[in-house]
XYZ file of C-alpha atoms in Angstrom:
741
model
C 55.224 25.125 -39.612
C 57.677 27.289 -37.656
C 59.806 24.902 -36.851
C 60.332 23.371 -40.428
C 61.142 27.302 -41.450
C 63.732 27.404 -38.793
C 65.350 23.893 -39.762
C 65.401 24.808 -43.076
C 67.320 28.213 -42.267
C 69.676 26.285 -40.345
C 70.380 23.671 -42.973
C 70.929 26.020 -45.058
C 73.241 28.519 -43.030
C 75.452 25.123 -42.177
C 75.559 23.751 -45.848
C 76.287 27.262 -47.201
C 79.592 27.715 -44.268
C 80.699 23.971 -45.133
C 81.010 24.380 -48.634
C 82.988 27.807 -48.445
C 85.490 26.058 -45.658
C 88.214 23.812 -47.150
C 87.563 19.853 -45.907
C 90.708 20.676 -43.231
C 87.832 22.899 -41.517
C 85.615 21.052 -38.874
C 82.790 22.545 -41.002
C 80.054 19.185 -40.480
C 79.824 19.932 -36.636
C 77.598 22.661 -36.748
C 75.089 20.298 -38.272
C 74.424 19.094 -34.879
C 72.757 22.341 -34.143
C 70.087 21.079 -36.921
C 69.152 18.245 -34.948
C 68.660 20.039 -31.653
C 65.805 22.291 -33.210
C 64.073 18.571 -32.583
C 64.164 19.463 -28.952
C 61.118 21.847 -29.821
C 58.962 18.989 -31.746
C 56.608 17.104 -29.724
C 57.140 13.821 -32.500
C 60.043 11.796 -31.732
C 59.824 10.990 -35.511
C 60.731 14.622 -36.474
C 63.997 14.178 -34.328
C 65.195 11.393 -36.059
C 64.111 12.633 -39.269
C 66.263 15.969 -38.611
C 69.117 13.609 -37.884
C 69.040 11.583 -41.060
C 68.827 15.378 -42.975
C 72.165 16.394 -41.001
C 73.824 13.423 -41.896
C 72.867 13.675 -45.288
C 74.340 17.292 -45.500
C 77.496 16.143 -43.545
C 78.227 13.625 -46.610
C 77.013 16.395 -48.991
C 79.450 18.737 -47.599
C 82.432 16.265 -48.011
C 81.944 15.444 -51.169
C 81.309 19.213 -52.412
C 83.853 21.370 -49.981
C 86.998 22.457 -51.689
C 90.149 20.042 -50.927
C 91.995 20.867 -48.027
C 93.546 19.275 -45.269
C 94.785 15.917 -43.906
C 92.824 13.412 -45.446
C 92.744 11.055 -41.981
C 91.578 14.098 -39.786
C 88.834 14.933 -42.259
C 87.401 11.417 -42.372
C 87.717 11.507 -38.508
C 86.107 15.077 -38.669
C 83.363 14.002 -40.649
C 82.717 10.686 -38.668
C 83.051 12.514 -35.294
C 80.159 14.757 -36.803
C 78.331 11.729 -37.691
C 78.281 10.420 -34.238
C 77.791 13.479 -32.543
C 74.174 14.191 -34.644
C 73.039 10.702 -33.736
C 74.142 10.561 -30.070
C 72.098 14.115 -29.867
C 69.180 13.136 -31.613
C 69.066 9.833 -29.292
C 69.330 11.811 -26.294
C 66.717 13.946 -27.371
C 64.130 11.418 -28.600
C 64.596 9.633 -25.024
C 63.921 12.770 -23.197
C 61.169 13.218 -25.693
C 59.590 9.882 -25.097
C 59.613 10.458 -20.988
C 57.687 13.766 -21.633
C 55.090 12.204 -23.797
C 54.996 8.980 -21.280
C 54.442 12.311 -18.474
C 52.234 13.815 -20.015
C 49.856 10.936 -20.929
C 50.059 10.123 -17.339
C 48.891 13.088 -16.470
C 45.997 13.180 -18.778
C 44.880 10.217 -17.803
C 45.102 11.197 -14.304
C 43.372 14.560 -15.102
C 40.643 12.652 -16.699
C 40.040 10.493 -13.956
C 40.453 13.323 -10.917
C 37.751 15.033 -13.506
C 35.422 12.096 -14.083
C 35.583 10.804 -10.746
C 32.170 10.495 -9.145
C 33.059 12.239 -5.972
C 34.659 16.127 -5.474
C 38.667 16.306 -5.419
C 40.685 18.860 -3.706
C 44.268 19.315 -3.124
C 45.623 21.500 -0.427
C 48.334 21.998 1.747
C 48.602 21.910 5.390
C 46.920 25.153 5.804
C 44.183 24.770 3.604
C 45.558 26.797 0.384
C 43.455 25.032 -2.370
C 45.826 24.124 -5.537
C 43.181 22.353 -7.932
C 39.312 20.793 -8.081
C 37.921 18.897 -9.912
C 34.431 19.309 -11.930
C 32.593 17.694 -9.684
C 33.801 19.902 -6.282
C 32.167 22.846 -8.476
C 29.140 20.796 -9.053
C 28.810 20.207 -5.172
C 29.268 23.509 -3.959
C 28.204 25.168 -6.712
C 31.610 27.614 -6.935
C 33.853 28.066 -10.237
C 37.136 26.384 -9.977
C 38.831 29.560 -10.100
C 36.433 30.564 -6.811
C 37.809 27.559 -5.019
C 41.192 27.491 -5.414
C 40.986 31.348 -4.264
C 39.552 29.881 -1.581
C 40.344 28.003 1.797
C 39.977 24.277 2.236
C 38.405 25.193 5.954
C 35.866 27.906 4.359
C 33.700 25.181 2.791
C 33.437 23.200 6.190
C 30.025 24.101 7.696
C 30.719 23.049 11.366
C 33.969 25.574 11.460
C 33.751 29.305 11.755
C 36.824 30.290 9.591
C 36.714 33.713 10.446
C 37.995 33.022 14.065
C 40.453 30.549 12.580
C 41.876 31.830 9.595
C 45.012 32.918 11.080
C 45.233 29.941 13.044
C 44.096 27.094 10.390
C 47.012 24.223 10.490
C 46.175 20.465 9.518
C 50.051 20.091 11.082
C 53.211 18.073 9.426
C 51.427 15.063 7.599
C 52.452 11.963 9.142
C 52.070 9.349 6.418
C 51.125 6.465 9.003
C 47.883 8.207 9.930
C 46.582 8.474 6.500
C 44.517 7.986 4.528
C 41.703 8.719 7.331
C 37.947 9.039 6.742
C 35.745 11.821 8.591
C 31.947 12.897 7.944
C 31.114 16.575 8.263
C 29.280 18.925 6.366
C 29.933 21.396 3.359
C 28.416 25.143 2.521
C 27.304 25.778 -1.004
C 28.034 29.195 -2.257
C 24.135 29.676 -1.965
C 24.296 29.036 1.871
C 23.061 25.590 2.013
C 24.283 22.832 3.657
C 24.816 19.304 3.167
C 26.451 16.386 4.315
C 29.404 14.828 3.290
C 32.091 12.195 3.936
C 35.107 13.080 3.348
C 38.603 10.638 2.274
C 41.638 12.107 3.083
C 44.856 10.468 1.333
C 48.864 12.416 0.992
C 50.820 13.496 -2.168
C 54.016 13.375 -2.103
C 55.554 17.332 -3.293
C 58.504 19.080 -3.133
C 57.940 20.797 0.002
C 56.725 17.348 2.036
C 53.359 16.314 1.543
C 49.878 17.815 0.053
C 46.547 16.873 1.483
C 44.090 15.008 -1.158
C 40.330 15.217 -0.348
C 37.788 13.015 -1.763
C 33.957 14.570 -0.642
C 31.334 12.241 -1.518
C 27.968 13.900 -1.106
C 25.974 11.916 1.313
C 22.597 13.600 1.517
C 20.606 10.367 0.221
C 22.742 8.281 2.107
C 21.528 10.110 5.303
C 17.726 10.192 3.907
C 18.056 6.434 3.758
C 19.515 5.825 7.103
C 17.165 8.179 8.579
C 13.867 6.297 6.916
C 15.378 2.889 7.970
C 16.127 4.034 11.336
C 12.575 5.129 11.514
C 11.337 1.512 9.997
C 13.318 0.159 12.653
C 12.045 1.996 15.206
C 8.600 1.613 14.208
C 9.273 -2.515 13.565
C 10.961 -2.388 17.436
C 7.689 -0.256 18.738
C 5.455 -3.108 17.128
C 7.136 -6.582 16.237
C 9.716 -9.068 17.727
C 12.433 -9.760 15.903
C 15.392 -12.263 16.125
C 17.839 -13.848 13.931
C 19.252 -17.368 13.973
C 21.840 -19.276 12.657
C 20.861 -22.210 10.407
C 20.821 -24.575 13.688
C 18.448 -21.978 15.640
C 21.475 -20.316 17.741
C 19.781 -16.707 18.260
C 22.624 -13.785 17.104
C 20.037 -11.166 17.413
C 17.463 -9.948 19.169
C 15.615 -6.346 19.298
C 14.325 -4.863 22.683
C 10.699 -5.900 22.398
C 11.924 -9.608 21.972
C 13.818 -9.262 25.706
C 10.876 -7.013 27.046
C 8.274 -9.931 25.879
C 10.361 -12.652 26.615
C 11.673 -11.633 30.390
C 15.363 -12.538 29.134
C 18.259 -10.333 29.255
C 19.989 -9.696 25.529
C 23.101 -11.235 27.192
C 20.778 -14.525 28.097
C 19.974 -14.696 24.968
C 22.486 -14.481 22.227
C 24.689 -17.829 21.539
C 21.562 -19.996 22.782
C 19.414 -22.324 20.948
C 15.858 -20.922 20.576
C 14.684 -24.117 22.103
C 14.840 -22.102 25.308
C 11.698 -20.704 24.423
C 9.926 -23.877 23.805
C 6.861 -24.061 25.590
C 5.518 -27.216 24.954
C 2.330 -26.477 23.469
C 3.135 -27.714 19.991
C 3.368 -31.087 18.902
C 6.467 -32.378 17.078
C 5.074 -32.599 13.737
C 4.123 -28.979 14.500
C 8.065 -28.023 14.756
C 8.871 -30.517 11.825
C 6.617 -28.506 9.484
C 7.857 -25.697 10.722
C 12.039 -26.683 9.869
C 10.894 -28.527 6.567
C 9.609 -25.252 5.530
C 12.418 -23.248 6.351
C 15.165 -25.534 5.212
C 13.901 -25.796 1.766
C 14.234 -21.870 1.530
C 10.235 -21.158 2.187
C 8.464 -19.069 4.389
C 6.576 -20.090 7.393
C 3.780 -18.553 8.847
C 1.645 -19.360 12.344
C 1.384 -18.678 15.514
C 3.615 -19.920 18.248
C 3.396 -20.128 22.018
C 6.373 -19.401 23.468
C 7.845 -19.970 27.486
C 9.033 -16.342 29.352
C 11.946 -16.342 31.617
C 10.054 -15.886 34.847
C 6.952 -18.427 33.986
C 4.238 -17.775 32.240
C 3.708 -17.923 27.840
C 3.134 -15.149 25.571
C 1.543 -16.145 21.646
C 3.047 -14.500 18.748
C 1.757 -14.490 15.298
C 5.223 -15.570 13.603
C 6.858 -15.311 9.907
C 10.432 -16.840 9.910
C 12.105 -15.931 6.656
C 15.278 -17.959 5.388
C 17.975 -15.653 4.380
C 19.468 -17.898 0.933
C 23.251 -17.863 0.137
C 24.088 -17.738 -3.872
C 23.343 -21.823 -3.576
C 19.939 -20.960 -2.818
C 20.808 -22.691 0.458
C 19.575 -20.664 4.118
C 22.507 -19.429 6.032
C 20.223 -17.353 8.099
C 16.685 -17.713 9.652
C 14.955 -13.878 10.387
C 11.674 -14.370 12.703
C 9.250 -11.580 12.881
C 6.735 -11.939 15.653
C 3.476 -10.141 16.205
C 2.253 -10.369 19.803
C -1.181 -11.704 19.876
C -1.149 -12.672 23.558
C -4.113 -10.316 24.759
C -6.111 -11.883 21.987
C -5.432 -15.213 22.069
C -7.043 -14.906 25.527
C -9.369 -12.743 24.740
C -10.415 -15.835 21.981
C -9.650 -18.272 25.157
C -12.227 -15.801 27.197
C -14.538 -15.615 24.579
C -14.578 -19.310 23.962
C -15.479 -19.994 27.725
C -18.245 -17.300 27.344
C -19.419 -18.740 24.150
C -19.374 -22.629 26.009
C -20.971 -20.967 29.313
C -23.451 -19.381 26.964
C -24.440 -22.649 25.076
C -24.535 -24.391 27.908
C -26.742 -21.928 29.392
C -29.028 -22.200 26.451
C -28.512 -25.831 26.116
C -29.746 -26.265 29.805
C -32.623 -23.852 29.049
C -33.661 -25.423 26.001
C -33.755 -29.051 28.003
C -35.283 -27.215 30.450
C -37.990 -24.993 28.719
C -38.256 -28.456 26.713
C -38.624 -30.596 29.528
C -41.188 -28.023 31.476
C -43.224 -28.041 27.772
C -43.216 -31.631 27.850
C -44.255 -32.066 31.576
C -46.963 -29.002 31.495
C -48.069 -30.526 28.119
C -48.838 -33.869 29.285
C -51.129 -32.971 32.076
C -52.606 -30.403 29.933
C -53.808 -32.166 27.350
C -55.513 -34.780 30.101
C -57.065 -31.158 31.411
C -57.941 -29.800 28.157
C -59.198 -33.039 26.414
C -61.326 -34.142 29.477
C -62.872 -30.800 29.674
C -63.718 -30.845 26.218
C -65.459 -34.532 26.537
C -67.430 -33.065 29.810
C -68.149 -29.917 28.001
C -69.875 -31.594 24.978
C -71.164 -34.700 26.584
C -74.856 -35.226 24.995
C -75.507 -38.101 27.327
C -74.690 -36.506 30.811
C -75.039 -33.077 30.250
C -73.888 -30.465 32.673
C -75.531 -28.392 34.725
C -75.504 -24.373 34.427
C -72.753 -24.211 37.335
C -70.841 -27.229 36.402
C -70.806 -25.746 32.355
C -69.540 -22.314 34.115
C -66.933 -24.342 36.245
C -65.795 -26.509 32.878
C -65.634 -23.126 31.028
C -63.133 -21.539 33.814
C -60.772 -24.614 33.268
C -60.647 -24.771 29.527
C -59.854 -20.987 29.337
C -57.414 -21.507 32.090
C -55.989 -24.426 30.617
C -55.767 -22.619 26.910
C -54.506 -19.700 28.643
C -51.692 -22.231 29.903
C -50.862 -23.330 26.843
C -50.532 -19.691 25.099
C -47.632 -19.350 27.733
C -46.069 -21.769 27.320
C -45.764 -21.139 23.623
C -44.919 -17.685 24.206
C -41.964 -18.665 26.402
C -40.708 -20.979 23.800
C -40.753 -18.139 21.244
C -39.072 -16.265 23.569
C -36.191 -18.871 24.014
C -35.860 -18.883 19.928
C -35.587 -15.359 19.611
C -32.494 -14.887 22.831
C -30.954 -18.113 20.860
C -30.326 -15.386 17.966
C -33.082 -16.525 15.540
C -34.240 -13.545 13.341
C -37.422 -12.404 13.476
C -39.221 -10.948 9.957
C -42.350 -9.813 8.929
C -44.468 -11.556 6.392
C -46.742 -9.872 4.382
C -48.024 -9.572 0.565
C -45.039 -7.656 -1.192
C -45.821 -6.251 -4.738
C -42.310 -7.536 -6.720
C -43.191 -4.180 -9.076
C -42.385 -1.954 -6.490
C -39.217 -3.990 -5.300
C -37.830 -4.136 -8.827
C -38.763 -0.742 -9.217
C -36.646 0.237 -5.784
C -33.993 -1.811 -6.626
C -33.284 -0.851 -10.482
C -32.907 2.650 -9.376
C -29.706 1.955 -7.144
C -28.186 -0.694 -9.735
C -28.766 1.261 -12.475
C -26.148 3.720 -11.420
C -23.954 1.127 -10.047
C -24.201 -0.279 -13.747
C -23.756 2.849 -15.697
C -20.224 3.057 -13.975
C -19.102 0.116 -15.900
C -21.271 0.763 -19.082
C -23.305 -2.925 -17.996
C -26.806 -2.574 -19.680
C -29.752 -3.913 -17.546
C -32.350 -6.093 -19.424
C -35.412 -5.554 -16.738
C -38.113 -7.968 -17.732
C -40.087 -7.761 -14.426
C -41.138 -4.169 -14.460
C -43.205 -4.320 -18.033
C -45.318 -6.751 -16.216
C -48.000 -6.739 -13.279
C -47.019 -9.632 -11.140
C -49.306 -10.662 -8.604
C -47.937 -10.292 -4.753
C -45.765 -12.379 -2.987
C -45.600 -13.227 0.772
C -42.531 -11.927 1.547
C -40.549 -9.420 4.403
C -40.637 -6.205 2.268
C -37.174 -5.009 3.214
C -35.562 -8.672 3.347
C -36.815 -9.167 -0.620
C -35.477 -5.609 -1.111
C -31.876 -6.768 -0.016
C -32.053 -10.309 -1.749
C -32.435 -8.783 -4.960
C -30.322 -5.801 -4.232
C -27.804 -8.351 -3.170
C -27.714 -10.103 -6.507
C -28.046 -7.320 -8.712
C -24.680 -5.580 -6.913
C -23.053 -9.043 -7.426
C -23.974 -9.153 -11.076
C -22.400 -5.680 -11.474
C -19.252 -6.101 -9.493
C -18.543 -9.578 -11.005
C -19.850 -8.666 -14.431
C -17.158 -7.619 -17.886
C -17.028 -4.287 -18.592
C -19.911 -3.387 -20.964
C -21.642 -6.308 -20.049
C -25.008 -7.251 -19.692
C -27.719 -8.031 -16.771
C -30.803 -9.396 -17.576
C -33.564 -9.738 -14.253
C -36.425 -11.615 -15.387
C -39.504 -14.117 -13.767
C -41.629 -16.874 -14.184
C -44.706 -18.955 -12.125
C -43.684 -22.010 -10.816
C -46.502 -24.074 -10.406
C -49.543 -22.008 -8.829
C -47.971 -20.960 -5.535
C -44.809 -19.391 -6.559
C -42.467 -17.013 -8.451
C -39.573 -17.199 -9.205
C -36.914 -14.367 -10.126
C -33.939 -14.645 -11.705
C -30.740 -12.488 -12.055
C -28.244 -13.319 -15.072
C -24.843 -11.755 -15.837
C -22.168 -11.857 -18.351
C -19.292 -12.146 -16.419
C -16.337 -14.955 -16.027
C -18.608 -17.843 -14.208
C -17.893 -19.869 -11.316
C -15.848 -22.690 -11.794
C -17.144 -26.285 -11.386
C -14.834 -26.986 -8.490
C -15.894 -23.966 -6.605
C -19.877 -24.246 -6.197
C -19.579 -26.381 -2.802
C -17.987 -23.250 -1.440
C -20.594 -20.525 -3.281
C -22.890 -20.346 0.249
C -19.978 -20.532 2.750
C -19.329 -17.810 4.835
C -16.008 -15.706 4.183
C -15.655 -17.399 0.807
C -14.791 -15.234 -2.162
C -13.944 -18.162 -4.486
C -10.807 -16.772 -4.635
C -11.653 -13.022 -5.510
C -9.699 -11.950 -2.500
C -6.858 -10.378 -3.909
C -8.918 -9.145 -6.824
C -10.020 -4.649 -6.284
C -13.347 -5.983 -6.447
C -14.851 -5.052 -3.046
C -17.063 -7.605 -0.778
C -17.183 -9.356 2.803
C -17.562 -13.224 1.398
C -21.252 -13.192 3.298
C -23.607 -11.620 0.863
C -24.728 -14.883 -0.800
C -24.904 -16.867 2.509
C -27.118 -13.963 4.252
C -29.150 -14.040 1.175
C -29.623 -17.808 0.970
C -30.719 -17.607 4.708
C -33.238 -14.642 4.046
C -35.022 -16.461 1.143
C -35.237 -19.880 3.562
C -37.060 -17.628 6.107
C -39.358 -16.109 3.731
C -40.197 -19.693 2.563
C -38.264 -19.939 -0.788
C -35.318 -21.317 -1.817
C -32.579 -19.960 -4.013
C -30.081 -21.692 -6.021
C -27.891 -20.527 -9.451
C -26.419 -22.147 -12.739
C -23.098 -20.824 -14.278
C -20.873 -21.950 -17.230
C -17.287 -20.722 -16.929
C -16.689 -17.943 -19.397
C -20.080 -16.629 -20.128
C -21.952 -16.022 -16.958
C -24.125 -16.944 -14.219
C -27.654 -16.983 -13.159
C -28.673 -16.767 -9.515
C -32.838 -18.094 -9.123
C -34.995 -17.581 -6.175
C -38.252 -18.512 -5.415
C -41.054 -16.884 -2.859
C -44.311 -18.076 -2.391
C -47.546 -16.232 -3.652
C -49.849 -14.266 -1.544
C -53.803 -15.296 -1.200
C -55.961 -12.892 -3.022
C -58.323 -12.952 -0.256
C -55.294 -11.647 2.372
C -55.500 -7.978 2.454
C -53.432 -5.620 0.114
C -50.640 -3.579 2.119
C -51.520 0.009 2.529
C -49.187 2.333 1.024
C -48.895 6.049 1.968
C -51.103 8.452 -0.402
C -48.702 11.153 -1.281
C -50.648 12.137 -3.791
C -53.018 13.388 -1.710
C -50.358 15.730 -0.185
C -51.130 19.213 0.062
C -49.533 21.425 -2.765
C -46.160 22.635 -1.763
C -44.842 25.800 -3.057
C -42.049 25.203 -5.521
C -38.583 25.988 -4.447
C -36.930 25.744 -8.443
C -33.511 26.201 -8.998
C -32.518 28.073 -12.285
C -33.254 27.061 -15.864
C -30.762 24.911 -17.973
C -28.725 24.090 -14.487
C -27.944 20.643 -14.107
C -30.385 18.430 -12.192
C -29.111 18.122 -8.675
C -28.979 14.147 -7.379
C -30.008 13.778 -3.979
C -29.250 10.572 -2.107
C -31.354 9.037 0.687
C -30.692 6.340 3.112
C -33.863 5.309 4.831
C -35.217 1.622 5.285
C -39.145 2.674 5.917
C -40.515 1.909 2.527
C -43.545 4.311 3.494
C -40.958 7.386 4.544
C -39.061 6.540 1.556
C -42.252 6.801 -0.865
C -43.157 10.112 0.829
C -39.739 11.645 0.276
C -39.912 10.169 -3.289
C -43.257 12.169 -4.055
C -41.779 15.420 -2.394
C -38.590 15.644 -4.081
C -40.712 14.167 -7.678
C -42.743 17.937 -7.292
C -39.965 19.823 -7.149
C -38.314 19.987 -10.670
C -34.035 20.107 -11.230
C -33.730 17.641 -8.493
C -33.201 13.848 -8.932
C -33.756 11.409 -6.146
C -31.900 7.784 -5.657
C -32.180 5.688 -2.548
C -30.734 3.036 -0.583
C -32.110 0.693 2.530
C -29.224 0.327 4.145
C -26.103 2.316 5.035
C -23.775 -0.306 4.010
C -25.146 -0.109 0.321
C -25.595 3.738 0.300
C -21.717 4.160 1.535
C -20.612 2.162 -1.654
C -22.993 3.800 -4.227
C -21.975 7.409 -3.001
C -18.318 7.174 -3.491
C -18.782 5.255 -6.766
C -21.073 8.509 -7.914
C -20.986 11.275 -5.326
C -24.494 13.297 -5.068
C -24.866 16.662 -4.637
C -26.897 15.879 -1.188
C -27.193 13.551 1.311
C -30.220 12.683 3.353
C -29.787 9.897 6.465
C -32.002 8.028 8.498
C -30.346 7.898 11.858
C -31.753 4.280 13.387
C -30.908 2.087 10.319
C -30.623 -1.580 10.290
C -27.055 -2.518 10.284
C -24.783 0.504 10.466
C -26.593 3.647 11.940
C -26.517 7.378 10.452
C -24.081 8.468 13.293
C -21.387 5.689 12.158
C -21.884 6.292 8.596
C -21.578 9.428 8.948
C -18.312 9.165 10.408
C -17.289 7.671 7.445
C -18.467 10.112 5.006
C -16.529 12.467 6.894
C -13.034 10.076 6.975
C -13.434 10.034 3.200
C -11.303 12.588 1.156
C -13.969 11.780 -1.668
C -17.254 12.521 0.100
C -16.425 14.750 2.841
C -17.578 18.037 0.848
C -21.244 16.270 0.431
C -23.498 18.111 2.766
C -25.684 15.591 4.649
C -28.901 16.074 6.449
C -30.429 13.886 9.167
C -33.856 12.941 8.555
C -34.877 10.747 12.022
C -37.472 10.184 14.427
C -35.391 10.441 17.243
C -36.457 13.968 18.110
C -35.042 14.703 21.683
C -32.676 17.531 22.444
C -29.963 15.052 23.200
C -30.399 13.095 19.748
C -30.357 16.492 17.754
C -27.528 17.696 19.586
C -25.361 13.846 19.027
C -26.242 14.538 15.430
C -25.265 17.947 14.790
C -22.165 17.047 16.604
C -21.600 14.441 14.333
C -21.254 16.798 11.588
C -24.810 16.614 9.962
C -25.582 20.108 8.080
C -28.952 19.732 9.420
C -31.271 17.881 11.738
C -35.126 17.068 10.319
C -37.372 15.239 12.231
C -40.102 13.099 11.704
C -42.864 13.545 10.856
C -41.517 15.655 8.241
C -42.489 19.092 8.115
C -42.419 19.396 4.043
C -42.240 23.266 3.685
C -38.947 23.286 6.214
C -37.853 20.107 4.513
C -37.519 21.675 1.123
C -36.235 24.981 2.733
C -33.249 23.530 4.296
C -32.551 20.928 1.012
C -32.795 24.293 -1.136
C -30.054 26.001 1.264
C -28.125 23.218 1.522
C -28.034 22.692 -2.602
C -27.485 26.848 -3.022
C -24.221 26.984 -0.692
C -21.084 26.238 -2.469
C -18.867 23.248 -1.263
C -16.709 24.670 1.423
């Protein structure tokens, strides 16, 4: 607006002067001043508008001015004025165009500097900062004005600037030595230090060169490098690593490789990996290896390699092909784990097993031969002895009858001895000894239901118990193994069921001599193609990578236990609907003696140690494999209001149940079948979810060293059998009343 008013004023003044002068006077020349006003304008277009206005006014002045002067002089004057107007306009426009170009360039440069990902500093040789970008401010915590007032050396954490304040000088810049990149550290305004990478280049200026420092914060890079270094160190401590080209020529090995092979790195690099070949493996083995990796797939397996100074080493090896953009291998990375000791141990174990098998076979052959050789004459001795003893035609005298009786007695003793030796041989060969006795299925089912219900409730699974409502006849079984079989089937039905599913446990009589028990779930079922693998050890039917825990041997053990108890197990499954497992056990003869059960109802009245009314029931978990001891504890706890007892007969089952539903207190037998109480305690202590639960040992191991061992293992207290009921209740009350540590 101001420029417009100025132009208007100049135009009016010049026109007024021009109109009052005769034509002979050079009144048109001052119109150039109107054009020069455009020099202060930011628009080239405005310059040309002013030039046009000046030209128009020049013509108007010629027409409207008073007569006077020589005609050709007047025309020349006006012509020169027009020429001067447009020459000045063009010169101003060119200058303005150059200024705009420089301004745009400066703006683009400033935009690039401000939006750069690195901090940028412009300073002279003495460290005086002339300019910085906003990233530099963010990196250091200083404002732009604060940084410009500082020396660049004040930011360097490696420099004591107070000592170098008057001496710091980068010297005269030599363009041949720049740009240069260094690593150092900067100190923020708050005093913290961070690592940086600085790239220094030169910027020409009037006084020589200025320095442009591009500062990159490399904190994350350093952190990543440290992590990679740690990983490499960890790998070097464990793994044997090598890299080869596509032809198998070695281009990199780690220190572990050299140590294991006995070769120096220089002896390996550039040579083919065949130099380590041990001749242990067939040509087909190596063909399969190369076919796999050349197709871009990972090969895994065990390889025996030769050492430099003789001998061999075994390694479990993974060979990973590195692929180019066409999907073709260009390098192979082999990562090995030294398994020489394991292979040697396996070899030693195989030799030991062969020796043991040979010894057992020799022993069995010897016992079988001796049994045959002894039974043959013994058969004659006992047979003829009995004939002599019972001969009515030639009755024996009293002395003869006594002598024959001694012969028969000695023969029977010898026969018994032979049978016992054979039984001992069977036990030493690993055969399981079980105790078959009349067992009540109702007691076993009720005990298993207590444990299975807790597991099922976690997944919203309903259990339809069709056994407890019926009074079933007793079966001939090992009490502990019967419970183990049923609990394993119930546990599998929970684990492999669907959420909010259903389990049905039922029974039926098979003929006159067997009872069959069935456990049915509503899980995903078993594919028909996997039926043959179901009872094979360590086969989990494709569930190895699932989050369902299991070893793959439970059903194998279950089948063997059922077989040992004279029963048989089978199954039916419909994929997508569920599975039913059935096992049958022999019925007990009614004439056989009833199994004696401890009469816990006859226990003396126990003083009550109740908890406050309204408190949530406290859960106590008891791991005990003796039915009588378990029944006793159940009865004791049932007399105490506010307490609930859950049990398991093995530590393995108990630990799984405790982790899924942590109790308030654990009672633990020490001498358990399978994992003992000491090892179970160690697992509880190592688990963050169970470490806080108090555990009391309940054991018949009552020697001072046994108690000391238990307390050192971490038990809160140690109760010895036979249990002092009052003392046991006092210990339980104290454990439940003490807050978690």
